XYZ file of N, CA and C in Angstrom:
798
model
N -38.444 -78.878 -39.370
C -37.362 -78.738 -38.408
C -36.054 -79.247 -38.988
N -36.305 -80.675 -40.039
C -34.802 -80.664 -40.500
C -34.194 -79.654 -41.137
N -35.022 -78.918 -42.221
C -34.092 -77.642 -42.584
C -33.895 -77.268 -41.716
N -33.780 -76.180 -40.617
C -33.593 -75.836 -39.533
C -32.540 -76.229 -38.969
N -32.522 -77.482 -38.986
C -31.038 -78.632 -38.107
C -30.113 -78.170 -39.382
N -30.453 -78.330 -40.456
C -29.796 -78.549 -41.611
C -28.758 -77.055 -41.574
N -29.006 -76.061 -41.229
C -28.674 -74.427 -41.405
C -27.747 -74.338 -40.407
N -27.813 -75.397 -39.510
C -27.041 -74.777 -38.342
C -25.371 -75.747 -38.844
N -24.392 -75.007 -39.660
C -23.459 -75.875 -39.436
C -22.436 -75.380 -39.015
N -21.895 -74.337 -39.660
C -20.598 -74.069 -38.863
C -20.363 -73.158 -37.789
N -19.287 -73.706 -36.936
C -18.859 -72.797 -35.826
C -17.819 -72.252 -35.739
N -17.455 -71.480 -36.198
C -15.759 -71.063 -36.235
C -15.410 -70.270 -35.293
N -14.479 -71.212 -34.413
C -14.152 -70.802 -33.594
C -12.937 -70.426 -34.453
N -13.092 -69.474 -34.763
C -11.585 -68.780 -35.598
C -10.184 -68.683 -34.392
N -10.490 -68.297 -33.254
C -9.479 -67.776 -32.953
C -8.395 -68.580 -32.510
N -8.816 -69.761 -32.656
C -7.734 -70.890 -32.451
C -7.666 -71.623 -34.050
N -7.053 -70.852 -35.154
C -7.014 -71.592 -36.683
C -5.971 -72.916 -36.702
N -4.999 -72.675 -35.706
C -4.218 -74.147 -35.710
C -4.435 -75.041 -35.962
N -5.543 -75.533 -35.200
C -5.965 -76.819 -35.019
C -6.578 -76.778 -36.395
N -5.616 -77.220 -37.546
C -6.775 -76.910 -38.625
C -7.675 -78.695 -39.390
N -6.931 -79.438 -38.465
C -8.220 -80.659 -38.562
C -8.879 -81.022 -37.543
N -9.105 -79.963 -36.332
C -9.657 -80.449 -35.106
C -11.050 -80.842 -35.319
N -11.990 -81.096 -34.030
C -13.079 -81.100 -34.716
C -13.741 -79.407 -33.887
N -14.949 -79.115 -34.456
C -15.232 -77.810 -33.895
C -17.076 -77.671 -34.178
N -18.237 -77.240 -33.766
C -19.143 -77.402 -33.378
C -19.935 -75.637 -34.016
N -20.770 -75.829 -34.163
C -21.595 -74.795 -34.735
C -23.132 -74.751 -33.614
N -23.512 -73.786 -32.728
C -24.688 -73.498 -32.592
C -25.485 -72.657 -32.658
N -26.110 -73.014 -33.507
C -27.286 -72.223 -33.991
C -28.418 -71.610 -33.536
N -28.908 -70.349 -33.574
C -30.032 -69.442 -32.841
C -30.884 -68.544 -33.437
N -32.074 -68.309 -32.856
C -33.072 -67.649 -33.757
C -33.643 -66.468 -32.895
N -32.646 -65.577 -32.704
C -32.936 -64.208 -31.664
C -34.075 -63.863 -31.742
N -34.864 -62.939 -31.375
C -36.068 -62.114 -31.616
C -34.849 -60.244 -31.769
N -35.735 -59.512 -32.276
C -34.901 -58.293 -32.060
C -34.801 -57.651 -30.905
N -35.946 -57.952 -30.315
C -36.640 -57.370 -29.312
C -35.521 -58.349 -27.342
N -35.318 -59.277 -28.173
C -34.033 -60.142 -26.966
C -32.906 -59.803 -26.941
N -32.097 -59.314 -28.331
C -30.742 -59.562 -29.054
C -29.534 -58.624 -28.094
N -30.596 -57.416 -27.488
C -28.977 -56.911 -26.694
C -28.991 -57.475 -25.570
N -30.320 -58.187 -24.254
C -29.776 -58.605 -23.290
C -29.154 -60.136 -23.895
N -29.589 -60.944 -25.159
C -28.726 -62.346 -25.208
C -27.391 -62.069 -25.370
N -26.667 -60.500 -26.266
C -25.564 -60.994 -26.337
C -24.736 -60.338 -24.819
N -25.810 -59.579 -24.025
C -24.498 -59.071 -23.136
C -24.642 -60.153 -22.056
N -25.714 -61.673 -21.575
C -25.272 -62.646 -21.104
C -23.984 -63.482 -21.658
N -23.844 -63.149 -23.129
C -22.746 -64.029 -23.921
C -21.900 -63.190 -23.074
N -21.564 -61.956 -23.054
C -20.150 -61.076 -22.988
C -20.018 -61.189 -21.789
N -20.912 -60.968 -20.871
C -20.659 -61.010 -18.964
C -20.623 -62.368 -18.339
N -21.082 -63.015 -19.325
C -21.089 -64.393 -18.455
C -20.433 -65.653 -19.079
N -21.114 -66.069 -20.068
C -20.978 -67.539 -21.128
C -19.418 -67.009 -21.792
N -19.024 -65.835 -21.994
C -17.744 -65.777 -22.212
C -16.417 -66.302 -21.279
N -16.777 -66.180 -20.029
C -16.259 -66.766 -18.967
C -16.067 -67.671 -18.672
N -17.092 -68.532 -18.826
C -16.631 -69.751 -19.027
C -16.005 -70.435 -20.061
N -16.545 -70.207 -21.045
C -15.470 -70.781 -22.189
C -14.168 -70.709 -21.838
N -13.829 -69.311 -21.656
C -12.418 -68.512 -21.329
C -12.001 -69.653 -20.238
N -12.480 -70.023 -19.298
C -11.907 -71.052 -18.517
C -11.302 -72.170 -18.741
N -12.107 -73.294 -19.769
C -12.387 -73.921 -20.371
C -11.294 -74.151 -21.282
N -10.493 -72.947 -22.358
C -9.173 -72.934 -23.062
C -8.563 -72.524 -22.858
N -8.528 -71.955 -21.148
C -7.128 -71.889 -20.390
C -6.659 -72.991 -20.387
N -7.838 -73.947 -19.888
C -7.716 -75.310 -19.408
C -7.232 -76.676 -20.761
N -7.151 -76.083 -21.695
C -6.963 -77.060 -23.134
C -8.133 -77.508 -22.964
N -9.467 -77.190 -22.819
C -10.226 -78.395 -22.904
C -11.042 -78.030 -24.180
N -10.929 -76.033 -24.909
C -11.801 -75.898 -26.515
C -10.378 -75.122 -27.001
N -10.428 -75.146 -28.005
C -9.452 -74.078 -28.616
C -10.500 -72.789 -29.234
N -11.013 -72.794 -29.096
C -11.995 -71.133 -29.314
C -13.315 -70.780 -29.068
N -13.618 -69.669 -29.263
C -15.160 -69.831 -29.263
C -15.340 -68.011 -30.053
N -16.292 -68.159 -30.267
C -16.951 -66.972 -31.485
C -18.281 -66.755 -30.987
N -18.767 -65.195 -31.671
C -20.148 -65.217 -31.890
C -20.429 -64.330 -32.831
N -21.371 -64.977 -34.013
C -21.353 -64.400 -35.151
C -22.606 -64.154 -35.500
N -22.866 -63.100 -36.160
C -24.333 -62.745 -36.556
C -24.648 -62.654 -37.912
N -25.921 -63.099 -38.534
C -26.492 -62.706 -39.772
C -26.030 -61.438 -40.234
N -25.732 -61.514 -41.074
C -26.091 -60.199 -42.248
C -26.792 -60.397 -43.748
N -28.100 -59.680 -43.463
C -29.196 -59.713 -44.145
C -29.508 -61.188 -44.228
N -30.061 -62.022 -45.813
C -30.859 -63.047 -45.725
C -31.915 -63.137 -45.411
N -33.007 -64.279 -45.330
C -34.412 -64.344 -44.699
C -34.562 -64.232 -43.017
N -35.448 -63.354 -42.215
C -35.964 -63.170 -41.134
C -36.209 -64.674 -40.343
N -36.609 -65.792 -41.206
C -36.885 -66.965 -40.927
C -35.891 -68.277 -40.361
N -34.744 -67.467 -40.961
C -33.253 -68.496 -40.648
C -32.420 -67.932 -39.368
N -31.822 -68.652 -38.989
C -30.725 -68.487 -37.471
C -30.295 -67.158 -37.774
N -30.664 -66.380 -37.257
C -29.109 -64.782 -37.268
C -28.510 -65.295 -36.274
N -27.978 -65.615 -34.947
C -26.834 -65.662 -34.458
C -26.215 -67.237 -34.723
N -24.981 -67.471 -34.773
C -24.057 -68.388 -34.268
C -23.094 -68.595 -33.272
N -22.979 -69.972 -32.651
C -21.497 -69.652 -32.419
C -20.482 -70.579 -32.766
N -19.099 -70.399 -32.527
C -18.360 -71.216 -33.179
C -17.234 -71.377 -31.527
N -17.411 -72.926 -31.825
C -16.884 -73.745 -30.670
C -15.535 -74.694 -31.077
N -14.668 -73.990 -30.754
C -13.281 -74.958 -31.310
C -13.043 -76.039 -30.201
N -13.476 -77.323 -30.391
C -13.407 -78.339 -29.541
C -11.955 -78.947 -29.644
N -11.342 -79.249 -30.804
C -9.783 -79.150 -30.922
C -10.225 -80.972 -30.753
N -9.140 -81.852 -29.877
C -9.368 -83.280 -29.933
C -10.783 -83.662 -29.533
N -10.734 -85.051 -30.141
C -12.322 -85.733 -30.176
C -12.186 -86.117 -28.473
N -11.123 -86.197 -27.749
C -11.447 -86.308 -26.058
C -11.888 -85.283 -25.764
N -11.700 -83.881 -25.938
C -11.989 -83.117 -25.520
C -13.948 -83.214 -25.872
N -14.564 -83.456 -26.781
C -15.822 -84.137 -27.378
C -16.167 -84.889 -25.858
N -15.308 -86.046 -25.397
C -15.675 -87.027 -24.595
C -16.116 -86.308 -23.677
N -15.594 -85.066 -22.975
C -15.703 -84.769 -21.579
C -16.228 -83.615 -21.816
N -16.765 -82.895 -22.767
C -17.880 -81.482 -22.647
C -18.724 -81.284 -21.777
N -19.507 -82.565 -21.409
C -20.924 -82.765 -20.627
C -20.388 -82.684 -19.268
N -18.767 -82.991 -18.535
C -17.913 -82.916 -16.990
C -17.710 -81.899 -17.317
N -16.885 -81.261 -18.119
C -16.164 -79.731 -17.744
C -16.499 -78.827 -17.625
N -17.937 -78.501 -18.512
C -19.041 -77.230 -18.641
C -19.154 -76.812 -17.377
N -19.794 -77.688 -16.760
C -20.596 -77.846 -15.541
C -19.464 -77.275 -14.023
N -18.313 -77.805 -14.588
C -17.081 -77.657 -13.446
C -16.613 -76.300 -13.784
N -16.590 -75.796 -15.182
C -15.952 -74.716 -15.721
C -17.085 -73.261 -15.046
N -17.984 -73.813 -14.808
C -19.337 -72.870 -14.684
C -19.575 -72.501 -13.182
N -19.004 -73.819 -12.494
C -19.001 -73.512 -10.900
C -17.976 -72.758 -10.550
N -16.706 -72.672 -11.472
C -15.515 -72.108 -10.981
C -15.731 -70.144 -11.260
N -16.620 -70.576 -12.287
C -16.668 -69.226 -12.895
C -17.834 -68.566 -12.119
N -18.698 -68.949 -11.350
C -19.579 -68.304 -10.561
C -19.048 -68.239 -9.015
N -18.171 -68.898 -8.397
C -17.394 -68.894 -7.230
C -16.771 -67.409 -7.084
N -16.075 -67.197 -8.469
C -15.195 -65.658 -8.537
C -16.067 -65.122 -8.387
N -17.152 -64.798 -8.975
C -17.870 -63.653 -9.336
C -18.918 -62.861 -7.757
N -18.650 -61.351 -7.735
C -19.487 -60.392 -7.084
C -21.363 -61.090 -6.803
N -21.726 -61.867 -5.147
C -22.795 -62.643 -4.917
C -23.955 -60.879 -5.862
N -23.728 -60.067 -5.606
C -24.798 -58.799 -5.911
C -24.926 -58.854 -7.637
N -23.717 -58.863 -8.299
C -23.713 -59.010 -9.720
C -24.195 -60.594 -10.180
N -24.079 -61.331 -9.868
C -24.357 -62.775 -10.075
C -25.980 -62.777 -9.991
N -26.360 -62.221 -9.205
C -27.744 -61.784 -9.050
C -28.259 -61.388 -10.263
N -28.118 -60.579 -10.191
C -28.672 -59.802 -11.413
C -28.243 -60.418 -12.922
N -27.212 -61.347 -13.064
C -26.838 -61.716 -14.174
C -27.563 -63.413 -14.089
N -28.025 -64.230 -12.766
C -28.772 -64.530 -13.042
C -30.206 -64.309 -13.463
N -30.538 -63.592 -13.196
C -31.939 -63.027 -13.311
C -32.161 -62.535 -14.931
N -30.813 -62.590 -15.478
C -30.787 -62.317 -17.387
C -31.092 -63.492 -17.815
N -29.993 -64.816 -17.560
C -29.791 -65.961 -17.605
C -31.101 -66.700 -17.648
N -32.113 -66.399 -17.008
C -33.754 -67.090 -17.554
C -33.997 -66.593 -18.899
N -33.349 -65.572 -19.387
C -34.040 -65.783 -20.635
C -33.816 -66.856 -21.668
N -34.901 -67.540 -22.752
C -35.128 -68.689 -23.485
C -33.434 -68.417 -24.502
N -33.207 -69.717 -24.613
C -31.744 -70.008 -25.283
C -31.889 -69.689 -26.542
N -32.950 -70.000 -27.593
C -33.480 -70.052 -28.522
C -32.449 -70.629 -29.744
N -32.307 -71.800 -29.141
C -31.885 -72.518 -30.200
C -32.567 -73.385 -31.018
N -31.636 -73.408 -32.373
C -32.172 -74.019 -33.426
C -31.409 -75.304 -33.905
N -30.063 -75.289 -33.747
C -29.835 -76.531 -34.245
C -28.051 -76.946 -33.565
N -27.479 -77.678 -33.309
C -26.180 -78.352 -33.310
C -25.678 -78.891 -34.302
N -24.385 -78.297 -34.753
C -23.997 -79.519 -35.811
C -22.401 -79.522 -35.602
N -21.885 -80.236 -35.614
C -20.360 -81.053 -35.079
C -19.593 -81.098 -36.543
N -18.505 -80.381 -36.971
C -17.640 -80.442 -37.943
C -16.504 -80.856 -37.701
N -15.873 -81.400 -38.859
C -14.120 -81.327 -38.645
C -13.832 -80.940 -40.185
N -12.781 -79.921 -39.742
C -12.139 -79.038 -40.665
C -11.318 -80.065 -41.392
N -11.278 -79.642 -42.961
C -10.477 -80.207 -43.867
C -9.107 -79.975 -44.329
N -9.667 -78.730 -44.655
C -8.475 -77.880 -45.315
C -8.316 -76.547 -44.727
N -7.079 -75.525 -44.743
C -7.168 -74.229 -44.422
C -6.203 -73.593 -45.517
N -6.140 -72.462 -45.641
C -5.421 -71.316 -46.310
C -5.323 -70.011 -46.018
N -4.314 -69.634 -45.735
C -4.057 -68.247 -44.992
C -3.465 -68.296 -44.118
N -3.525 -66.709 -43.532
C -2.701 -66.895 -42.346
C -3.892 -66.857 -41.408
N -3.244 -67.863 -39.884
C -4.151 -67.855 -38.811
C -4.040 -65.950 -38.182
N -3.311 -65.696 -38.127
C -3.222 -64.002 -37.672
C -3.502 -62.980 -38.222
N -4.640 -63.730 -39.582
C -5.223 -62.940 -40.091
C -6.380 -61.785 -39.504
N -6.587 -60.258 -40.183
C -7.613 -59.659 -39.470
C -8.768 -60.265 -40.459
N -9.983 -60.076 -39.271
C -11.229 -60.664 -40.004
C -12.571 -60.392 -39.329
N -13.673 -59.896 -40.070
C -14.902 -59.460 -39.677
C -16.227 -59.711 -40.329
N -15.828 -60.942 -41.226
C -16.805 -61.327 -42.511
C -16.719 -62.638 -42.675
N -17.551 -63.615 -42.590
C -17.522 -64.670 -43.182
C -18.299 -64.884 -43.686
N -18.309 -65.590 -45.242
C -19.145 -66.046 -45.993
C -19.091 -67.765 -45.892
N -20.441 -68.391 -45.558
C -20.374 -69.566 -46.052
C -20.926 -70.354 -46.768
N -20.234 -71.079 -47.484
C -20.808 -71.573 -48.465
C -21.422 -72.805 -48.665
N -22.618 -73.217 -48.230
C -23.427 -74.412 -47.293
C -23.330 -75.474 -48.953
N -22.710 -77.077 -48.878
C -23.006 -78.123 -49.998
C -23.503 -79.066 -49.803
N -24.441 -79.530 -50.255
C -24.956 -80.532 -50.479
C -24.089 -81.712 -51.623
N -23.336 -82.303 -51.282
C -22.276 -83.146 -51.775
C -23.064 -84.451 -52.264
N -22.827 -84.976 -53.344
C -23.034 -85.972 -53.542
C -22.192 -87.103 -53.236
N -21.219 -86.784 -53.035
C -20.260 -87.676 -52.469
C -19.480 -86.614 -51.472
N -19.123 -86.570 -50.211
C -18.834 -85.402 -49.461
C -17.216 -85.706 -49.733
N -16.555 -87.159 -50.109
C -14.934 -87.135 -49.445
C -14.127 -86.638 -50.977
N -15.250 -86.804 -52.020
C -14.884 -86.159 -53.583
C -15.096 -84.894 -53.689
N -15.896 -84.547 -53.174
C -16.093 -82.995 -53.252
C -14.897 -82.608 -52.646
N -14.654 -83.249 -50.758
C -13.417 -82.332 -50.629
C -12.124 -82.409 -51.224
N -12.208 -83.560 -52.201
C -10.901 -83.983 -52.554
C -10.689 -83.257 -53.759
N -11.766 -82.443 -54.422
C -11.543 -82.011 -55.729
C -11.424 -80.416 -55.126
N -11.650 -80.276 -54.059
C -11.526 -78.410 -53.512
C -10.105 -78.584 -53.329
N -9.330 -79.829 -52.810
C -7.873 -79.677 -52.381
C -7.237 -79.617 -53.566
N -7.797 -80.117 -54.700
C -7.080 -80.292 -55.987
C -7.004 -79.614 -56.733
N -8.105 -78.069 -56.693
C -8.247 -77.572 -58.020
C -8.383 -75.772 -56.520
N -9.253 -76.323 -55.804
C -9.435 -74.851 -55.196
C -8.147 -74.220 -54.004
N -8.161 -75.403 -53.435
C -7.022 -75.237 -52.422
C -5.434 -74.361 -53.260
N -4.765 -74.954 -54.138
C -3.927 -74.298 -54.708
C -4.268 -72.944 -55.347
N -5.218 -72.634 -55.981
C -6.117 -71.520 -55.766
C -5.772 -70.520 -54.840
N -6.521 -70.403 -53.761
C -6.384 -69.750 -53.258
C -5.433 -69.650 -52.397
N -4.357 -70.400 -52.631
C -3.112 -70.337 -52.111
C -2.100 -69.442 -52.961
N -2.178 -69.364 -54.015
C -1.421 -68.653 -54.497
C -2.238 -66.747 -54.525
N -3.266 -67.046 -54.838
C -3.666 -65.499 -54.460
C -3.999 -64.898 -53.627
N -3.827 -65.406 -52.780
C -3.984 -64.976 -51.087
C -2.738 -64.556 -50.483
N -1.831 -65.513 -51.176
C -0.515 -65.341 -50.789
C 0.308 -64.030 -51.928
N -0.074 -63.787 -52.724
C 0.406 -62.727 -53.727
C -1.014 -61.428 -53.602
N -1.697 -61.482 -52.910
C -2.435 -60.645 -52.063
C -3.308 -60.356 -53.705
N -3.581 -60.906 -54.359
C -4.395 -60.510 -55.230
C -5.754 -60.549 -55.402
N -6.163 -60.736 -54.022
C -7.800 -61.554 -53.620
C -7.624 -60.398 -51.822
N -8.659 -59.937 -51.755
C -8.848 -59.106 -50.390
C -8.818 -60.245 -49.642
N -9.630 -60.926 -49.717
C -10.074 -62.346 -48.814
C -8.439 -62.980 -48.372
N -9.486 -63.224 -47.242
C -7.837 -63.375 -46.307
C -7.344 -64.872 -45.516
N -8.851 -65.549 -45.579
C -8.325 -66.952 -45.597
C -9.830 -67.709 -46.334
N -9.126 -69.026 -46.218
C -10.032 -70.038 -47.373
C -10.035 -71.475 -46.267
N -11.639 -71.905 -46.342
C -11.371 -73.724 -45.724
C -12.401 -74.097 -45.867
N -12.135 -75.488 -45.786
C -13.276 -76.664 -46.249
C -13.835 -77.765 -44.868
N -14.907 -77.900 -44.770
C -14.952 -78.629 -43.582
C -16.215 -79.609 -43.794
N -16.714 -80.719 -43.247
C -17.576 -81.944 -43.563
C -17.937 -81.623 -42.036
N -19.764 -82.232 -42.294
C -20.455 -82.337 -41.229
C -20.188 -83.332 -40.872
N -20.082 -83.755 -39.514
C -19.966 -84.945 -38.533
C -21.468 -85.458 -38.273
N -22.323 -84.253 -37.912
C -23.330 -84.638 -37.150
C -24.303 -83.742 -36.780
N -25.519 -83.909 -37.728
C -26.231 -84.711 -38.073
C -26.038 -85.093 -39.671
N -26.216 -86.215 -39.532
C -26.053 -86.562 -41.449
C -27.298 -87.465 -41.695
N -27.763 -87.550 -42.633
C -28.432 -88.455 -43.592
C -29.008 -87.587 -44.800
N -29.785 -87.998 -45.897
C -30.763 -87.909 -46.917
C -31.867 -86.487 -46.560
N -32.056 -86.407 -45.288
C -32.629 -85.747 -44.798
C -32.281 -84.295 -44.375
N -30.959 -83.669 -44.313
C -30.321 -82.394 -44.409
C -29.919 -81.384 -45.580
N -29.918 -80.465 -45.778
C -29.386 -79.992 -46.957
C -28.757 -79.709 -47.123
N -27.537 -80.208 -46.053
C -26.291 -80.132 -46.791
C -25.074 -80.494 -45.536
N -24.186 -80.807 -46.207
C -22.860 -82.154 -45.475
C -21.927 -81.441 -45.530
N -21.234 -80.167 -46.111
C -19.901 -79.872 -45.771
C -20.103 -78.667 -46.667
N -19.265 -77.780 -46.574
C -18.947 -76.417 -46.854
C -17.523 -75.648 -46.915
N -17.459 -74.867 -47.548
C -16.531 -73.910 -47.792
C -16.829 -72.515 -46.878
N -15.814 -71.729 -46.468
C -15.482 -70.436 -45.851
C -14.455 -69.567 -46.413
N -15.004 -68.464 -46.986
C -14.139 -67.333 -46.899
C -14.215 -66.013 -46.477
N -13.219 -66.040 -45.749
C -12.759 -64.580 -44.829
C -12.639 -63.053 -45.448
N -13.337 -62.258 -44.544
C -12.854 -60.891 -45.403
C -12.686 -59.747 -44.467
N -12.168 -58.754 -44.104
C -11.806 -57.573 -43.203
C -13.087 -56.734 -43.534
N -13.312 -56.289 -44.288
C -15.050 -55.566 -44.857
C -16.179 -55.956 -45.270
N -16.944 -55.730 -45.099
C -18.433 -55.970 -46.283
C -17.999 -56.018 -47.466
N -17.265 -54.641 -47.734
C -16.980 -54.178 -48.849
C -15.939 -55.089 -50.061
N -15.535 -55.927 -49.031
C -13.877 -56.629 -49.863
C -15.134 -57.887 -50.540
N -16.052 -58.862 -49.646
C -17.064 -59.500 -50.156
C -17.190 -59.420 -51.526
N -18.059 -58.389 -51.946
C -18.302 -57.925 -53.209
C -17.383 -57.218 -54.184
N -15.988 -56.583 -54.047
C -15.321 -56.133 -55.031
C -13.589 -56.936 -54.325
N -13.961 -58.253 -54.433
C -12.347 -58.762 -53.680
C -11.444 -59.051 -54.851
N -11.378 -59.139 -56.150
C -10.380 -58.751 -56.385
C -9.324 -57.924 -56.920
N -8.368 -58.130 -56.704
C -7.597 -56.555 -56.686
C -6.783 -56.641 -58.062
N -6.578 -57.810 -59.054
C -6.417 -57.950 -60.175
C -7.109 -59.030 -61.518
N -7.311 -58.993 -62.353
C -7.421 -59.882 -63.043
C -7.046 -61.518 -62.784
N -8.201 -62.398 -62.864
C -7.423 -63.499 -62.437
C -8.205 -64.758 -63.506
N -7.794 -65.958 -63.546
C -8.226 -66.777 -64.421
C -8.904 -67.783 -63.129
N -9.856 -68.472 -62.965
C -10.672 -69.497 -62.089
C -10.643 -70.759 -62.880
N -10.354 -71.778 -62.219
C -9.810 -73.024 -62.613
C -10.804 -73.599 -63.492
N -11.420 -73.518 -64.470
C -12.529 -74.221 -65.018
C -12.709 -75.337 -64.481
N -11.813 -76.233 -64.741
C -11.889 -77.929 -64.486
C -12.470 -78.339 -63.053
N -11.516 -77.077 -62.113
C -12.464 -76.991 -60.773
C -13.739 -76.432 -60.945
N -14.482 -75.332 -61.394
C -15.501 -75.455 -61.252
C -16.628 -76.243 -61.716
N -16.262 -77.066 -63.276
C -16.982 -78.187 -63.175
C -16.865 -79.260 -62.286
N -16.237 -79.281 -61.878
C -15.771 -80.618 -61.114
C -16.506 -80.657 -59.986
N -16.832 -79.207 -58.848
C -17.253 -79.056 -57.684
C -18.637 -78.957 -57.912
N -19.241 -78.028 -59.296
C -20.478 -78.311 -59.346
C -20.949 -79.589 -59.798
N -20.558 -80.313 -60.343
C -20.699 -81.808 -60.535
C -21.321 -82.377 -59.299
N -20.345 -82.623 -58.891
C -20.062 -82.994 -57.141
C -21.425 -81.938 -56.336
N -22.215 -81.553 -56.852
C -23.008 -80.925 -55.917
C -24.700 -81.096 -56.374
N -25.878 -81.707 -55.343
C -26.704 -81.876 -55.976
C -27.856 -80.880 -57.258
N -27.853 -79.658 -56.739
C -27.663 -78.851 -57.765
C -26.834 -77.658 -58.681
N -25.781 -78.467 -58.549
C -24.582 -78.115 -58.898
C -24.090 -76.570 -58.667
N -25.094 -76.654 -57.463
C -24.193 -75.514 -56.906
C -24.672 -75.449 -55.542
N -24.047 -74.035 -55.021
C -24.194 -74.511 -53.037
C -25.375 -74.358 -53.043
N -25.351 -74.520 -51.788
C -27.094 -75.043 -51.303
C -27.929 -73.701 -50.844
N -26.423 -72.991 -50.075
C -26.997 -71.491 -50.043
C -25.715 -70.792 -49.215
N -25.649 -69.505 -49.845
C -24.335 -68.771 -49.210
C -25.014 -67.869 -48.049
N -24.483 -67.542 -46.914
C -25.012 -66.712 -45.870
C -23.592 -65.905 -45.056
N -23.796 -64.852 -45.083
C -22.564 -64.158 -44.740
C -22.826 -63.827 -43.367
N -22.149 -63.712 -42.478
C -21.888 -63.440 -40.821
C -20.961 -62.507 -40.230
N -20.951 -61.782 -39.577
C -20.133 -60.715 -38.988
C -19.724 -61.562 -37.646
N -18.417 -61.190 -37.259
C -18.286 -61.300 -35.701
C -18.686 -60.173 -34.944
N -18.966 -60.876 -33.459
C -19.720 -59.696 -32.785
C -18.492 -59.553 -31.448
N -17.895 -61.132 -30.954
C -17.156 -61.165 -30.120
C -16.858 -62.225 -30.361
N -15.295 -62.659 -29.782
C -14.865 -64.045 -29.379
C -13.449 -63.764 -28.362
N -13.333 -65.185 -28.138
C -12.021 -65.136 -26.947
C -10.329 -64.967 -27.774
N -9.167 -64.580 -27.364
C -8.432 -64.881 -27.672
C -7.356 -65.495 -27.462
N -6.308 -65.729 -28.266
C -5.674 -66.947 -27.214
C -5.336 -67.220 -26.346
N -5.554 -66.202 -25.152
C -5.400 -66.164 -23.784
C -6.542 -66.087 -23.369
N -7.594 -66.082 -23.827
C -8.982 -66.330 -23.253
C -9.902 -64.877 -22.678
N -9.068 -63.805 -23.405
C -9.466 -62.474 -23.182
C -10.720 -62.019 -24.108
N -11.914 -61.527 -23.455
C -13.098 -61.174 -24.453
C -12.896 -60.157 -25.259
N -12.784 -60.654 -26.296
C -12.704 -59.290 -27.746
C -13.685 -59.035 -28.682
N -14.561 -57.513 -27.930
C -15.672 -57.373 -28.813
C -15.764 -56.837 -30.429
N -16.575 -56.959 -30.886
C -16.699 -56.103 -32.435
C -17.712 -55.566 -32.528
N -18.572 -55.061 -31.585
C -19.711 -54.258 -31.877
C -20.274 -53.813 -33.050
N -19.461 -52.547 -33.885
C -19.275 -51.766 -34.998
C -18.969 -52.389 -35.764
């Protein structure tokens, strides 16, 4: 089960990138195929709603839902990504849910509520929680985006690792992101909060953004030189000097900054 805990880390709530040292929450799920269209259309008819309440209210700055692409049958395909924004906002999750959820079933049609409870029994099927705060960012927040790759580390020291991504990778991909010579459209670094010890496989990670599948595998658009010194440096910094494991994710839906549901089906 700790691997398991261990897989579940990030949540990107992309659609609020501002907050780019807030803290923000990852939860993790292990669909069946045979569940996957009534779980996500409770996400879209219902659990979207509330959130949406929730960062009307300042109380998350985003929320996401992201799915596997390819990898093992055995690991989480869905996520979501929960932009919690301040650590008060952390304090009072367990009051507002609950208030955000009564407000949001008050509006709603008693005949449709019915029936959308009657979805709502189905099993949550979760696998793990894990609580981040973002390090670093690059790009633009108004970036388009339908791909994330992440790049799960096992740090031997987590505050050197991020300090050598700000030093060698961060300028990086600041300059070719910004001279558009990389498809990839933003770059960030973020440390697990929670759960940590000896016992996880891994404490903090890298993300990069892409508009296609396709940009993934052929992203760049010129010749470029990669920092050597950074890449020894980060694999150093890593227990087998390299990530622990990359897993790429599609968005399926999330809110936007007005708290409007925006799907991605296709």
């Amino acid at each position: 089960m700790k691997k398991l805990v261990v897989i579940a880390l990030i949540l990107f709530g992309v659609s609020n990138m501002s907050s780019q040292n807030g803290v923000f929450a990852y939860g993790y799920r292990h669909v069946p195929a045979d569940e996957m269209e009534v779980f996500m259309a409770n996400e879209a008819m219902y659990w979207s709603k509330v959130h949406a309440n929730l960062m009307k209210k300042g109380k998350l700055t985003g929320w996401t839902v992201m799915r596997r692409i390819g990898g093992l049958e055995s690991e989480p395909n869905v996520y979501f990504f929960l932009g919690i924004g301040p650590l008060e906002n952390l304090d009072n999750l367990n009051k507002d849910y609950p208030e955000a959820e009564k407000e949001v079933r008050s509006a709603m049609d008693k005949e449709k509520l019915a029936l959308i409870d009657e979805r709502l029994k189905q099993p949550k099927f979760r696998v793990a929680n894990v609580l981040l705060s973002r390090r670093s960012f690059v790009g633009s927040v108004d970036a388009e985006w339908n791909y994330l790759v992440h790049n799960y580390a096992k740090a031997t020291d987590v505050n050197a690792f991020l300090d050598a991504q700000d030093k060698y990778w961060k300028p990086f991909f600041e300059e070719h992101i910004t001279k558009k010579n990389t498809k990839q459209v933003f770059w960030y670094t973020a440390s697990v909060l929670n759960p940590r010890g000896y016992g996880y496989n891994w404490n903090c990670y890298t993300v990069d953004a892409y508009k296609n599948m396709s940009d993934i595998y052929d992203s760049w658009n010129t010749d470029i030189d990669f920092p050597e010194e950074g890449w020894k440096k980060t694999s150093d910094l890593m227990k087998n000097q390299d990530f622990y494991k990359r897993v790429i994710w599609k968005k399926v839906m999330s809110l936007d900054s007005e708290g409007n549901l925006v799907k991605n089906w296709n």
